[in-house]
Short mmCIF file of C-alpha atoms in Angstrom, two decimals:
data_model
loop_
_atom_site.label_atom_id
_atom_site.label_comp_id
_atom_site.label_asym_id
_atom_site.label_seq_id
_atom_site.Cartn_x
_atom_site.Cartn_y
_atom_site.Cartn_z
CA MET A 1 -2.85 4.33 -3.17
CA GLN A 2 0.24 5.13 -5.24
CA SER A 3 3.82 4.68 -4.09
CA SER A 4 5.76 7.96 -4.08
CA ASP A 5 9.24 6.46 -4.11
CA SER A 6 11.50 6.14 -7.14
CA HIS A 7 10.92 2.38 -7.32
CA TRP A 8 7.16 2.65 -7.83
CA TRP A 9 7.47 0.80 -11.14
CA ARG A 10 8.72 -2.45 -9.59
CA GLY A 11 5.76 -4.77 -9.60
CA ALA A 12 3.46 -2.00 -10.82
CA THR A 13 0.31 -2.64 -12.83
CA LEU A 14 0.01 -0.39 -15.89
CA TYR A 15 -3.09 -0.09 -18.05
CA GLN A 16 -2.51 0.26 -21.79
CA ILE A 17 -4.81 2.71 -23.55
CA TYR A 18 -5.09 2.65 -27.34
CA PRO A 19 -6.52 6.17 -27.74
CA ARG A 20 -8.19 5.60 -31.12
CA SER A 21 -10.49 3.01 -29.58
CA PHE A 22 -10.96 4.16 -26.00
CA ALA A 23 -13.42 7.07 -26.01
CA ASP A 24 -14.43 9.69 -28.61
CA SER A 25 -15.16 13.14 -27.19
CA ASN A 26 -15.86 15.12 -30.37
CA GLY A 27 -18.08 12.81 -32.40
CA ASP A 28 -15.77 11.96 -35.29
CA GLY A 29 -15.68 8.20 -34.58
CA ILE A 30 -12.06 8.25 -33.44
CA GLY A 31 -10.99 8.18 -29.80
CA ASP A 32 -9.00 11.16 -28.55
CA LEU A 33 -7.16 12.62 -25.58
CA ARG A 34 -10.22 14.32 -24.09
CA GLY A 35 -11.99 10.99 -24.35
CA VAL A 36 -9.19 9.34 -22.39
CA THR A 37 -9.33 12.05 -19.72
CA SER A 38 -13.09 11.57 -19.36
CA LYS A 39 -12.56 7.91 -18.46
CA LEU A 40 -9.62 8.23 -16.08
CA ASP A 41 -11.83 7.77 -13.03
CA TYR A 42 -12.75 4.34 -14.37
CA VAL A 43 -9.07 3.51 -14.86
CA ALA A 44 -8.20 4.66 -11.35
CA GLU A 45 -11.00 2.50 -9.93
CA LEU A 46 -9.29 -0.56 -11.41
CA GLY A 47 -6.53 0.04 -8.86
CA VAL A 48 -3.68 0.29 -11.37
CA ASP A 49 -0.55 2.39 -10.86
CA GLY A 50 -0.68 4.21 -14.16
CA ILE A 51 -1.43 4.23 -17.87
CA TRP A 52 0.58 3.58 -21.00
CA LEU A 53 -0.71 5.69 -23.88
CA SER A 54 -0.18 4.37 -27.41
CA PRO A 55 0.91 7.04 -29.93
CA PHE A 56 -1.04 10.27 -30.33
CA PHE A 57 1.67 12.19 -32.20
CA ALA A 58 1.44 13.85 -35.62
CA SER A 59 1.31 11.06 -38.18
CA PRO A 60 -0.04 10.12 -41.61
CA GLN A 61 -1.56 7.12 -39.77
CA ARG A 62 -0.40 4.43 -42.19
CA ASP A 63 0.56 2.39 -39.14
CA PHE A 64 -1.86 4.21 -36.85
CA GLY A 65 0.60 6.45 -35.06
CA TYR A 66 3.68 4.25 -35.11
CA ASP A 67 4.76 6.25 -38.17
CA VAL A 68 5.56 9.64 -36.64
CA SER A 69 5.92 12.81 -38.70
CA ASP A 70 6.59 15.10 -35.72
CA HIS A 71 7.61 13.62 -32.38
CA CYS A 72 6.77 16.80 -30.44
CA ALA A 73 3.33 17.54 -31.87
CA ILE A 74 -0.15 16.15 -31.17
CA ASP A 75 -2.03 14.85 -34.18
CA PRO A 76 -5.16 17.02 -34.57
CA MET A 77 -7.39 13.93 -34.64
CA PHE A 78 -6.39 13.34 -31.00
CA GLY A 79 -6.64 16.95 -29.84
CA THR A 80 -4.19 19.62 -28.78
CA MET A 81 -1.23 20.02 -26.49
CA SER A 82 -3.58 21.66 -23.99
CA ASP A 83 -5.68 18.47 -24.06
CA PHE A 84 -2.58 16.46 -23.31
CA ASP A 85 -1.61 18.76 -20.44
CA ALA A 86 -5.11 18.33 -19.00
CA LEU A 87 -4.77 14.55 -19.27
CA ILE A 88 -1.48 14.65 -17.38
CA ALA A 89 -2.94 16.88 -14.68
CA ARG A 90 -6.04 14.74 -14.15
CA SER A 91 -4.00 11.53 -14.12
CA HIS A 92 -1.73 12.88 -11.43
CA GLU A 93 -4.71 14.10 -9.40
CA LEU A 94 -5.94 10.51 -9.42
CA GLY A 95 -2.53 9.12 -8.47
CA LEU A 96 -1.91 7.64 -11.92
CA LYS A 97 1.48 7.68 -13.59
CA VAL A 98 1.52 8.48 -17.33
CA ILE A 99 3.82 6.50 -19.62
CA ILE A 100 3.79 7.43 -23.29
CA ASP A 101 4.94 5.52 -26.34
CA GLN A 102 8.11 6.76 -28.02
CA VAL A 103 8.78 5.55 -31.55
CA TRP A 104 12.44 6.31 -32.03
CA SER A 105 13.72 3.60 -34.36
CA HIS A 106 12.07 5.11 -37.44
CA THR A 107 9.92 7.97 -38.70
CA ALA A 108 7.27 8.51 -41.35
CA VAL A 109 8.51 9.53 -44.80
CA GLU A 110 6.71 12.84 -44.22
CA HIS A 111 8.99 13.70 -41.30
CA ALA A 112 11.03 16.84 -41.98
CA TRP A 113 14.23 14.96 -41.18
CA PHE A 114 13.64 12.40 -43.90
CA GLN A 115 12.41 14.93 -46.43
CA GLU A 116 15.74 16.70 -46.10
CA SER A 117 17.85 13.54 -45.94
CA ARG A 118 16.42 12.08 -49.14
CA GLN A 119 17.30 15.11 -51.30
CA SER A 120 21.04 14.49 -51.67
CA ARG A 121 24.09 12.79 -50.21
CA THR A 122 25.52 16.10 -48.98
CA ASN A 123 22.70 17.89 -47.14
CA PRO A 124 22.95 18.50 -43.36
CA LYS A 125 20.78 15.46 -42.59
CA ALA A 126 22.20 13.21 -45.29
CA ASP A 127 23.43 10.73 -42.68
CA TRP A 128 20.37 10.79 -40.42
CA PHE A 129 18.80 7.70 -42.04
CA VAL A 130 20.26 4.39 -43.16
CA TRP A 131 21.32 4.73 -46.79
CA ALA A 132 23.23 2.17 -48.85
CA ASP A 133 24.38 1.74 -52.44
CA PRO A 134 22.91 -1.06 -54.56
CA LEU A 135 24.86 -4.22 -55.18
CA PRO A 136 26.65 -4.39 -58.55
CA ASP A 137 23.60 -6.01 -60.15
CA GLY A 138 21.33 -3.26 -58.80
CA SER A 139 19.73 -5.43 -56.13
CA CYS A 140 19.17 -4.54 -52.49
CA PRO A 141 22.18 -4.17 -50.17
CA THR A 142 21.16 -7.09 -47.90
CA ASN A 143 18.67 -9.95 -47.66
CA TRP A 144 16.98 -8.47 -44.57
CA GLN A 145 13.22 -9.05 -44.45
CA SER A 146 10.59 -6.68 -43.05
CA TRP A 147 8.03 -7.75 -40.45
CA MET A 148 5.41 -5.90 -42.49
CA GLY A 149 6.11 -7.95 -45.62
CA GLY A 150 8.83 -7.87 -48.29
CA GLY A 151 12.42 -6.70 -48.09
CA THR A 152 13.70 -3.87 -45.92
CA TRP A 153 15.09 -1.64 -48.67
CA THR A 154 13.42 0.95 -50.95
CA TRP A 155 15.09 2.81 -53.80
CA GLU A 156 15.39 6.62 -53.65
CA PRO A 157 16.24 8.05 -57.09
CA ARG A 158 17.19 11.50 -55.78
CA ARG A 159 20.17 10.02 -53.96
CA GLY A 160 20.67 6.97 -56.14
CA GLN A 161 20.60 4.82 -53.00
CA TYR A 162 18.38 2.50 -51.02
CA TYR A 163 17.01 3.40 -47.58
CA LEU A 164 16.35 0.90 -44.80
CA HIS A 165 12.91 0.24 -43.31
CA ASN A 166 12.34 -2.68 -40.96
CA PHE A 167 8.60 -2.11 -41.18
CA LEU A 168 6.49 -0.36 -43.87
CA PRO A 169 8.38 1.19 -46.83
CA GLN A 170 6.97 4.56 -45.70
CA MET A 171 8.70 4.18 -42.30
CA PRO A 172 12.46 4.75 -42.87
CA ASP A 173 14.89 3.73 -40.13
CA LEU A 174 16.93 6.39 -38.38
CA ASN A 175 20.70 5.97 -38.36
CA PHE A 176 21.70 5.81 -34.70
CA HIS A 177 25.35 5.51 -35.69
CA CYS A 178 25.04 9.25 -36.43
CA PRO A 179 25.76 11.28 -33.24
CA GLU A 180 23.35 14.05 -34.26
CA VAL A 181 20.49 11.54 -34.41
CA GLN A 182 21.18 10.40 -30.86
CA GLU A 183 21.16 14.00 -29.63
CA ALA A 184 17.90 14.73 -31.47
CA ILE A 185 16.22 11.66 -29.97
CA LEU A 186 17.31 12.55 -26.44
CA ALA A 187 15.97 16.07 -27.00
CA ILE A 188 12.56 14.54 -27.78
CA GLY A 189 12.72 12.62 -24.51
CA ARG A 190 13.53 15.81 -22.59
CA PHE A 191 10.60 17.61 -24.26
CA TRP A 192 8.05 15.12 -22.94
CA LEU A 193 9.67 14.70 -19.52
CA ASP A 194 9.57 18.47 -19.09
CA ARG A 195 5.89 18.26 -20.06
CA GLY A 196 5.26 16.08 -17.01
CA VAL A 197 5.16 12.51 -18.27
CA ASP A 198 6.41 9.85 -15.87
CA GLY A 199 8.27 7.81 -18.45
CA PHE A 200 8.34 6.05 -21.76
CA ARG A 201 7.48 2.79 -23.42
CA LEU A 202 10.10 2.49 -26.16
CA ASP A 203 8.75 0.86 -29.30
CA THR A 204 11.07 -1.69 -30.97
CA VAL A 205 13.93 -0.70 -28.66
CA ASN A 206 16.28 -3.35 -30.05
CA TYR A 207 16.01 -1.89 -33.58
CA TYR A 208 17.98 1.30 -33.00
CA PHE A 209 21.24 0.15 -34.57
CA HIS A 210 22.05 -1.90 -37.66
CA ASP A 211 25.17 -3.78 -38.70
CA GLN A 212 27.32 -1.22 -40.53
CA ALA A 213 29.00 -3.97 -42.55
CA LEU A 214 25.55 -4.84 -43.97
CA ARG A 215 25.98 -8.58 -43.56
CA ASN A 216 23.19 -10.90 -44.65
CA ASN A 217 21.04 -12.59 -42.02
CA PRO A 218 21.46 -16.38 -41.93
CA PRO A 219 18.51 -18.63 -42.81
CA LYS A 220 16.33 -20.61 -40.41
CA PRO A 221 13.09 -22.58 -40.79
CA GLY A 222 10.00 -20.40 -40.92
CA ASP A 223 6.62 -19.92 -42.54
CA SER A 224 7.10 -16.42 -43.97
CA PRO A 225 10.06 -14.46 -45.37
CA ALA A 226 10.49 -12.54 -42.09
CA THR A 227 10.61 -15.73 -40.03
CA MET A 228 12.85 -17.59 -42.49
CA GLN A 229 15.98 -15.82 -41.29
CA ARG A 230 17.68 -15.12 -37.99
CA HIS A 231 17.51 -11.37 -37.43
CA ILE A 232 21.02 -10.86 -36.09
CA TYR A 233 22.33 -8.01 -38.26
CA ASN A 234 19.37 -5.66 -38.66
CA VAL A 235 18.56 -5.66 -34.91
CA CYS A 236 20.14 -6.20 -31.47
CA GLN A 237 23.52 -4.69 -32.27
CA PRO A 238 26.01 -4.19 -29.39
CA GLU A 239 25.92 -0.40 -29.81
CA ASN A 240 22.35 -0.50 -28.53
CA LEU A 241 23.56 -1.00 -24.96
CA THR A 242 25.67 2.15 -25.09
CA PHE A 243 22.72 4.26 -26.20
CA LEU A 244 20.44 2.68 -23.58
CA ARG A 245 22.87 4.03 -20.98
CA ARG A 246 22.37 7.51 -22.42
CA ILE A 247 18.59 7.09 -22.19
CA ARG A 248 18.90 5.98 -18.56
CA GLU A 249 21.15 8.94 -17.77
CA LEU A 250 18.42 11.21 -19.11
CA LEU A 251 15.70 9.49 -17.07
CA ASP A 252 17.84 9.68 -13.94
CA LEU A 253 17.71 13.48 -14.22
CA TYR A 254 13.95 13.21 -13.61
CA PRO A 255 13.55 11.36 -10.30
CA GLY A 256 10.82 8.75 -10.35
CA SER A 257 10.67 8.53 -14.15
CA PHE A 258 10.70 5.13 -15.78
CA VAL A 259 11.45 3.49 -19.12
CA VAL A 260 10.26 0.12 -20.44
CA GLY A 261 11.42 -1.27 -23.76
CA GLU A 262 9.58 -3.49 -26.22
CA ILE A 263 11.85 -6.25 -27.52
CA GLY A 264 11.16 -8.49 -30.47
CA SER A 265 14.03 -10.84 -31.28
CA ASP A 266 14.99 -14.46 -31.75
CA ASP A 267 16.21 -14.57 -28.12
CA ASN A 268 13.57 -12.56 -26.27
CA LEU A 269 14.41 -13.48 -22.67
CA THR A 270 18.16 -13.09 -23.15
CA ARG A 271 17.68 -9.60 -24.56
CA MET A 272 15.23 -8.63 -21.81
CA ILE A 273 17.85 -9.51 -19.21
CA GLU A 274 20.70 -7.88 -21.12
CA TYR A 275 18.76 -4.63 -21.55
CA THR A 276 17.59 -4.36 -17.92
CA ALA A 277 20.36 -5.88 -15.75
CA GLY A 278 21.96 -3.52 -13.28
CA THR A 279 21.03 0.14 -12.90
CA ASP A 280 22.37 1.80 -16.04
CA HIS A 281 20.12 0.47 -18.82
CA LEU A 282 16.34 0.22 -19.08
CA HIS A 283 14.35 -0.09 -15.87
CA THR A 284 12.49 -3.03 -17.41
CA ALA A 285 11.56 -4.59 -20.74
CA TYR A 286 8.89 -6.84 -22.16
CA SER A 287 8.84 -9.08 -25.19
CA PHE A 288 6.41 -11.20 -27.13
CA GLN A 289 7.30 -14.22 -24.98
CA LEU A 290 3.83 -14.44 -23.39
CA LEU A 291 1.94 -13.05 -26.40
CA SER A 292 2.05 -16.33 -28.31
CA ASP A 293 -0.64 -19.03 -28.56
CA ARG A 294 1.08 -21.19 -25.94
CA ALA A 295 -0.73 -21.70 -22.65
CA ASP A 296 0.93 -24.49 -20.70
CA PRO A 297 2.92 -24.82 -17.45
CA GLN A 298 6.28 -25.38 -19.11
CA HIS A 299 5.99 -22.21 -21.17
CA PHE A 300 5.42 -20.01 -18.13
CA HIS A 301 8.04 -21.80 -16.05
CA GLU A 302 10.58 -21.22 -18.83
CA ALA A 303 9.69 -17.52 -18.91
CA MET A 304 10.00 -17.10 -15.14
CA GLN A 305 13.14 -19.15 -14.46
CA PRO A 306 15.87 -16.95 -16.06
CA TRP A 307 15.10 -14.12 -13.63
CA THR A 308 15.97 -16.13 -10.53
CA THR A 309 19.76 -16.55 -10.86
CA GLY A 310 22.86 -14.97 -12.35
CA LYS A 311 22.49 -11.79 -14.37
CA GLY A 312 18.73 -12.25 -14.44
CA ALA A 313 18.52 -11.74 -10.68
CA SER A 314 19.72 -8.14 -11.12
CA ALA A 315 17.32 -7.48 -14.01
CA TRP A 316 13.58 -6.82 -13.95
CA PRO A 317 11.00 -8.21 -16.40
CA SER A 318 7.67 -6.89 -17.59
CA TRP A 319 4.82 -9.07 -18.85
CA ALA A 320 1.75 -8.62 -21.00
CA LEU A 321 -0.77 -11.23 -22.15
CA SER A 322 -2.57 -8.91 -24.59
CA ASN A 323 -1.79 -5.69 -26.44
CA HIS A 324 -2.60 -3.74 -29.61
CA ASP A 325 -0.48 -6.05 -31.78
CA CYS A 326 -1.76 -9.54 -30.96
CA ALA A 327 -5.01 -11.45 -30.64
CA ARG A 328 -6.79 -10.99 -27.32
CA VAL A 329 -5.86 -13.62 -24.76
CA ALA A 330 -9.46 -14.73 -24.09
CA SER A 331 -9.58 -15.97 -27.69
CA ARG A 332 -5.90 -16.73 -28.29
CA TRP A 333 -5.54 -19.33 -25.54
CA LYS A 334 -7.24 -22.51 -26.70
CA LEU A 335 -8.26 -23.74 -23.26
CA ASP A 336 -11.31 -25.92 -22.74
CA ALA A 337 -13.47 -23.38 -20.91
CA PRO A 338 -15.84 -20.47 -21.58
CA THR A 339 -14.06 -17.29 -22.68
CA SER A 340 -15.04 -15.48 -19.46
CA GLN A 341 -13.33 -18.21 -17.43
CA ILE A 342 -10.24 -18.04 -19.66
CA ALA A 343 -10.17 -14.26 -19.18
CA LYS A 344 -10.25 -14.65 -15.37
CA PHE A 345 -7.66 -17.43 -15.50
CA ALA A 346 -5.33 -15.19 -17.52
CA LEU A 347 -5.85 -12.25 -15.15
CA ALA A 348 -5.04 -14.43 -12.14
CA LEU A 349 -1.83 -15.59 -13.81
CA LEU A 350 -0.83 -12.08 -14.85
CA VAL A 351 -1.18 -10.56 -11.36
CA ALA A 352 0.78 -13.46 -9.86
CA LEU A 353 3.86 -13.00 -12.08
CA ARG A 354 7.08 -11.48 -10.80
CA GLY A 355 7.73 -8.26 -12.67
CA THR A 356 5.85 -5.21 -13.87
CA ILE A 357 2.60 -6.10 -15.64
CA PHE A 358 0.59 -4.49 -18.42
CA LEU A 359 -3.17 -4.80 -18.79
CA TYR A 360 -4.57 -3.94 -22.23
CA GLN A 361 -7.84 -2.02 -22.41
CA GLY A 362 -10.76 -4.46 -22.56
CA GLU A 363 -8.73 -7.26 -21.00
CA GLU A 364 -10.39 -6.40 -17.69
CA LEU A 365 -13.75 -6.93 -19.44
CA GLY A 366 -12.84 -10.29 -20.96
CA LEU A 367 -13.16 -8.96 -24.51
CA THR A 368 -12.64 -11.53 -27.25
CA GLN A 369 -10.84 -11.10 -30.55
CA ALA A 370 -13.11 -9.60 -33.21
CA ASP A 371 -13.33 -11.33 -36.59
CA LEU A 372 -13.68 -8.54 -39.14
CA ALA A 373 -14.67 -8.73 -42.79
CA TYR A 374 -12.00 -7.82 -45.32
CA GLU A 375 -13.79 -4.60 -46.29
CA ASP A 376 -13.69 -3.45 -42.64
CA LEU A 377 -9.92 -3.84 -42.21
CA ARG A 378 -7.76 -0.76 -41.65
CA ASP A 379 -4.47 -2.39 -40.60
CA PRO A 380 -2.03 -2.52 -43.57
CA LEU A 381 -0.70 -5.85 -42.27
CA GLY A 382 -4.13 -7.44 -42.51
CA VAL A 383 -5.00 -5.85 -45.85
CA ALA A 384 -1.76 -7.11 -47.41
CA ASN A 385 -1.89 -10.64 -45.98
CA TRP A 386 -5.60 -11.52 -45.96
CA PRO A 387 -6.81 -14.18 -45.28
CA ALA A 388 -3.71 -15.94 -43.93
CA ASN A 389 -3.09 -13.06 -41.52
CA LYS A 390 -6.05 -10.84 -40.70
CA GLY A 391 -3.88 -8.24 -39.04
CA ARG A 392 -4.34 -6.41 -35.77
CA ASP A 393 -7.72 -4.73 -36.14
CA GLY A 394 -9.45 -7.54 -34.26
CA CYS A 395 -7.81 -6.50 -30.98
CA ARG A 396 -8.23 -2.77 -31.62
CA THR A 397 -12.02 -2.50 -31.75
CA ILE A 398 -13.68 0.00 -29.45
CA GLN A 399 -14.01 -0.18 -25.67
CA PRO A 400 -17.71 -0.94 -24.93
CA TRP A 401 -18.93 1.47 -22.25
CA SER A 402 -22.71 1.15 -22.56
CA HIS A 403 -24.72 -1.92 -23.61
CA ASP A 404 -27.86 -0.07 -24.74
CA HIS A 405 -26.16 2.69 -26.72
CA THR A 406 -26.04 2.34 -30.51
CA PHE A 407 -22.28 2.82 -30.55
CA GLN A 408 -21.72 1.25 -27.13
CA GLY A 409 -21.06 4.60 -25.47
CA PHE A 410 -17.80 5.09 -27.37
CA SER A 411 -19.04 7.79 -29.75
CA THR A 412 -22.15 9.49 -31.09
CA VAL A 413 -21.30 8.29 -34.62
CA LYS A 414 -20.11 5.12 -36.28
CA PRO A 415 -16.58 4.32 -35.02
CA TRP A 416 -13.50 3.92 -37.18
CA LEU A 417 -13.74 0.13 -36.72
CA PRO A 418 -17.05 -1.77 -36.70
CA ILE A 419 -19.17 -2.18 -33.59
CA ILE A 420 -18.78 -5.74 -32.30
CA GLU A 421 -22.21 -6.87 -31.15
CA ALA A 422 -20.70 -9.78 -29.21
CA HIS A 423 -18.95 -7.19 -27.01
CA ARG A 424 -22.19 -5.44 -26.05
CA ASP A 425 -22.79 -7.85 -23.19
CA HIS A 426 -19.23 -7.17 -21.97
CA SER A 427 -19.91 -3.43 -21.54
CA VAL A 428 -18.59 -1.56 -18.54
CA ASP A 429 -22.03 -0.49 -17.30
CA LEU A 430 -23.32 -4.08 -17.20
CA GLN A 431 -20.22 -5.57 -15.60
CA ALA A 432 -19.97 -2.82 -12.99
CA GLN A 433 -23.30 -4.08 -11.55
CA ASP A 434 -22.31 -7.77 -11.57
CA PRO A 435 -20.12 -9.06 -8.71
CA ALA A 436 -19.39 -12.21 -10.75
CA SER A 437 -18.19 -10.29 -13.83
CA VAL A 438 -14.70 -10.31 -15.30
CA LEU A 439 -14.44 -6.62 -14.38
CA ALA A 440 -15.20 -7.32 -10.72
CA PHE A 441 -12.67 -10.16 -10.79
CA ALA A 442 -10.03 -7.90 -12.37
CA ARG A 443 -10.50 -5.23 -9.70
CA HIS A 444 -10.19 -7.82 -6.96
CA ALA A 445 -7.12 -9.44 -8.52
CA ILE A 446 -5.35 -6.09 -8.93
CA SER A 447 -6.24 -5.15 -5.36
CA LEU A 448 -4.65 -8.36 -4.07
CA ARG A 449 -1.46 -7.65 -5.98
CA GLN A 450 -1.32 -4.04 -4.80
CA SER A 451 -1.85 -4.94 -1.15
CA ASN A 452 0.67 -7.78 -1.00
CA PRO A 453 4.39 -6.86 -1.16
CA ALA A 454 5.23 -10.45 -2.13
CA MET A 455 3.09 -10.21 -5.28
CA ARG A 456 4.64 -6.89 -6.28
CA LEU A 457 8.24 -7.45 -5.28
CA GLY A 458 8.80 -11.00 -4.11
CA ASP A 459 11.06 -13.75 -5.34
CA CYS A 460 9.45 -16.57 -7.27
CA SER A 461 9.89 -20.30 -6.64
CA VAL A 462 8.17 -23.01 -8.65
CA LEU A 463 6.92 -25.67 -6.23
CA TYR A 464 5.11 -28.00 -8.62
CA GLU A 465 4.95 -28.47 -12.37
CA ASP A 466 3.63 -31.19 -14.62
CA GLU A 467 1.98 -31.26 -18.04
CA SER A 468 -1.20 -29.67 -16.70
CA CYS A 469 -0.47 -27.71 -13.51
CA LEU A 470 1.90 -25.01 -12.30
CA ILE A 471 2.15 -23.90 -8.67
CA PHE A 472 4.61 -21.28 -7.45
CA SER A 473 5.23 -19.11 -4.41
CA ARG A 474 6.15 -15.46 -4.07
CA LYS A 475 7.95 -14.19 -0.96
CA PHE A 476 9.13 -10.79 0.21
CA GLY A 477 10.11 -10.37 3.85
CA ALA A 478 7.24 -11.63 5.99
CA SER A 479 4.80 -11.42 3.10
CA SER A 480 4.02 -14.42 0.91
CA CYS A 481 1.69 -15.70 -1.76
CA LEU A 482 0.88 -19.09 -3.26
CA ALA A 483 -0.46 -19.28 -6.81
CA GLY A 484 -1.70 -22.33 -8.69
CA PHE A 485 -2.99 -22.95 -12.20
CA ASN A 486 -4.52 -25.96 -13.94
CA PHE A 487 -4.39 -25.44 -17.69
CA SER A 488 -6.00 -28.79 -18.53
CA PRO A 489 -9.64 -29.91 -18.99
CA LYS A 490 -9.28 -32.45 -16.18
CA ALA A 491 -9.30 -31.97 -12.40
CA LYS A 492 -6.00 -32.41 -10.57
CA THR A 493 -5.21 -32.98 -6.87
CA ILE A 494 -1.81 -31.85 -5.58
CA PRO A 495 -0.97 -33.10 -2.08
CA GLY A 496 0.92 -31.43 0.72
CA LEU A 497 1.36 -27.89 -0.62
CA VAL A 498 -1.36 -25.95 1.17
CA ASP A 499 -1.72 -24.88 4.79
CA SER A 500 -5.13 -26.26 5.71
CA ARG A 501 -5.90 -23.15 7.73
CA LEU A 502 -5.80 -20.95 4.62
CA LYS A 503 -8.44 -20.45 2.00
CA PRO A 504 -8.00 -18.96 -1.48
CA ASP A 505 -8.29 -15.18 -1.67
CA LEU A 506 -8.99 -15.51 -5.39
CA ALA A 507 -10.27 -18.50 -7.33
CA VAL A 508 -11.17 -19.33 -10.92
CA GLY A 509 -13.24 -22.42 -11.67
CA LYS A 510 -13.50 -25.08 -9.01
CA VAL A 511 -10.84 -24.98 -6.29
CA GLN A 512 -11.10 -27.14 -3.16
CA VAL A 513 -8.77 -27.27 -0.15
CA ASP A 514 -8.97 -30.54 1.79
CA GLY A 515 -6.48 -30.72 4.62
CA ASP A 516 -3.06 -30.02 3.10
CA ASP A 517 -4.21 -31.07 -0.39
CA ILE A 518 -5.67 -28.83 -3.04
CA THR A 519 -7.84 -29.94 -5.96
CA LEU A 520 -7.96 -27.79 -9.06
CA GLY A 521 -10.85 -28.25 -11.43
CA PRO A 522 -10.55 -27.85 -15.21
CA VAL A 523 -8.97 -24.52 -16.25
CA SER A 524 -8.89 -23.28 -12.69
CA ALA A 525 -6.62 -21.07 -10.63
CA PHE A 526 -6.12 -19.82 -7.08
CA LEU A 527 -4.17 -17.22 -5.17
CA ILE A 528 -3.58 -17.55 -1.43
CA SER A 529 -2.18 -14.40 0.13
CA LYS A 530 -0.76 -13.83 3.60
CA ASN A 531 -0.08 -10.13 4.14
CA PRO A 532 0.84 -8.64 7.52
CA PHE A 533 1.27 -5.16 6.04
CA LYS A 534 -1.51 -2.59 5.93
CA THR A 535 -0.48 -0.76 2.76
CA LYS A 536 1.36 -1.66 -0.39
CA ASP A 537 4.07 0.90 0.45
CA ALA A 538 5.04 -0.77 3.72
CA ASN A 539 8.09 -2.60 2.41
CA HIS A 540 9.08 -0.37 -0.49
CA GLU A 541 11.86 1.21 1.57
CA SER A 542 13.86 -1.99 1.37
CA CYS A 543 13.42 -2.33 -2.39
CA SER A 544 16.55 -1.52 -4.34
#
C-alpha cells in the first residue's frame, strides 16, 4: 500500500533500476524502458514505494548515460517517449512512484549548448560553460583533479581557452553562475514533472557551482591525484544553497514530488545536513558514507548520530549500501560469513536505518560483485585504471531472471556485459520458490519496515555499542522497534535489553533470547517490532 500524502518519501524504500542491465525487450543485448515496464510487477511485489531510474536520456554513452546530449529526449537504445509514458502509467497503476536521474552539473560535448558555446567568446551561449584563460606559462587555470583521472581542464583552440570538466574530458561542466543556465535547467525539471514523474535524483548535486576566483585546492594525504587534495573550490560552493531553494520552489509547485541529491565531498554528513535541513532545500540527500568498505558498529553509529540533534534533527538523510558506482555490498563487506548471510545482514541493517533507503537491483537477490576480464570492461574508469581499479562494470552486470535460460532471462542474445555464471543460482525464478532465499528475506524485511511507523519515521537511539555489536531503538508514537547487529565472527551476549516476552520478527544467523538477555551469533542480526497500527499510513498525518 502506498501513502498518498505529500510526505510519502519520509522513510520510503526506493528500488534503483539500472535500465541497461535490468531487462531487454527487443533483443539487442541492452536493457530498455519496455523491459523495465515488463518487470514492474516483480518490483511492486518487493513492497517498495517506488523506483529510481538511472539515465535513459540521449547520450553518446561514454559514461553510460551520465553524459547527456539532450536532457529532454530518450536515447533510441532505451526506446521512445511513448515507452516512457507507458512505464509511468504502469508504475502508478501499481502504486509505485517514479524518480528519475537528472544530470545537471555537466553535459556531453555533443550537447547543442556546448557545441555553440565552444565556437567563440561572443556567441549567445558563450558563458553557459566554465571557461578560463591559461596561466602565463600556458598551463591549466587551477590544480583541480578529476575523479575520472587527470586534471579538470581541457584546451579548446576555437576560443583559446580551457573548459572545466570534473569528470571525463568529454563531459564539460555547466556554468551555474550564468542566470540563463539556471533557467534552462529548471525548464528541464518542469518538462519531466509535467510528464508525470514523481521527482528527481540529482547526480553530483554539490558540483553545480565552482569558485569564480579559481583558487587552487589545498593538498591532503591520498593514494591518487583526486584524493590528494581537498575539494573545496571546485565543489560545495555557497551559491549551491541558493539554487537548491529554486529547485525546491519548483518541486513545491507539484504536490507530492520529491528530490534527493547525491553528495560526494570531503565532509559528506555535514553537506547532507546542510542541503536538507528545513523545508526550503532538498527533501533528502545521500552520500558515499555507507558505500565504503567499512562494516563496523562505530562507522554506523557515526553516520546515524548527527541526525539526532541540532540542525540535523530538522534534516532528513537517505542511505544506500550498494549502487551502480560501487562494489556490491555482499562482496564489499569483509565479514566472516557466507555471502548470502552477509546480504541478509546488510538488508536487515538497511531497513532498520532512520531515513529514506535505496535498494539497488540485485541487492534483494544477494548478488556478488562480478570480476570481469580486461577485454570485457566497458567502463572508462576501469579501462583507464586497470588493474588497480577495475571500474564499475562488476556491479552493473545483468539482473538474472531465469536460471535455465542461456542469457538468464535478461535477453535473447548475448548481453552488453558478460553473463556471470555464479549469479545463475541467484536467479529470481529459483529464489521465488525458496522461503529461505535472500529474496524472501528482502520481501519480509521491507514488509516489516513498511508496516511499522517507527521503522519508517521514528527517532533513533543507540542503546549499546562496542567493537563488535550495535543495538539501537526506533520510536514513533506508540510504535517501536529494536534492532541489533553483531559484525564479528564471535558470539556475543548482551544482558538486560530485551523484553523476554518478545521474539525477533526478523533474524540473520543465530539469535537467541533468554530472559532479558539476547545472544547474537557470528555476523547475526535481529529486528523486534511492536506495531499497534494496522497500516503504514496510520501515523503519517502527524509527520511534518
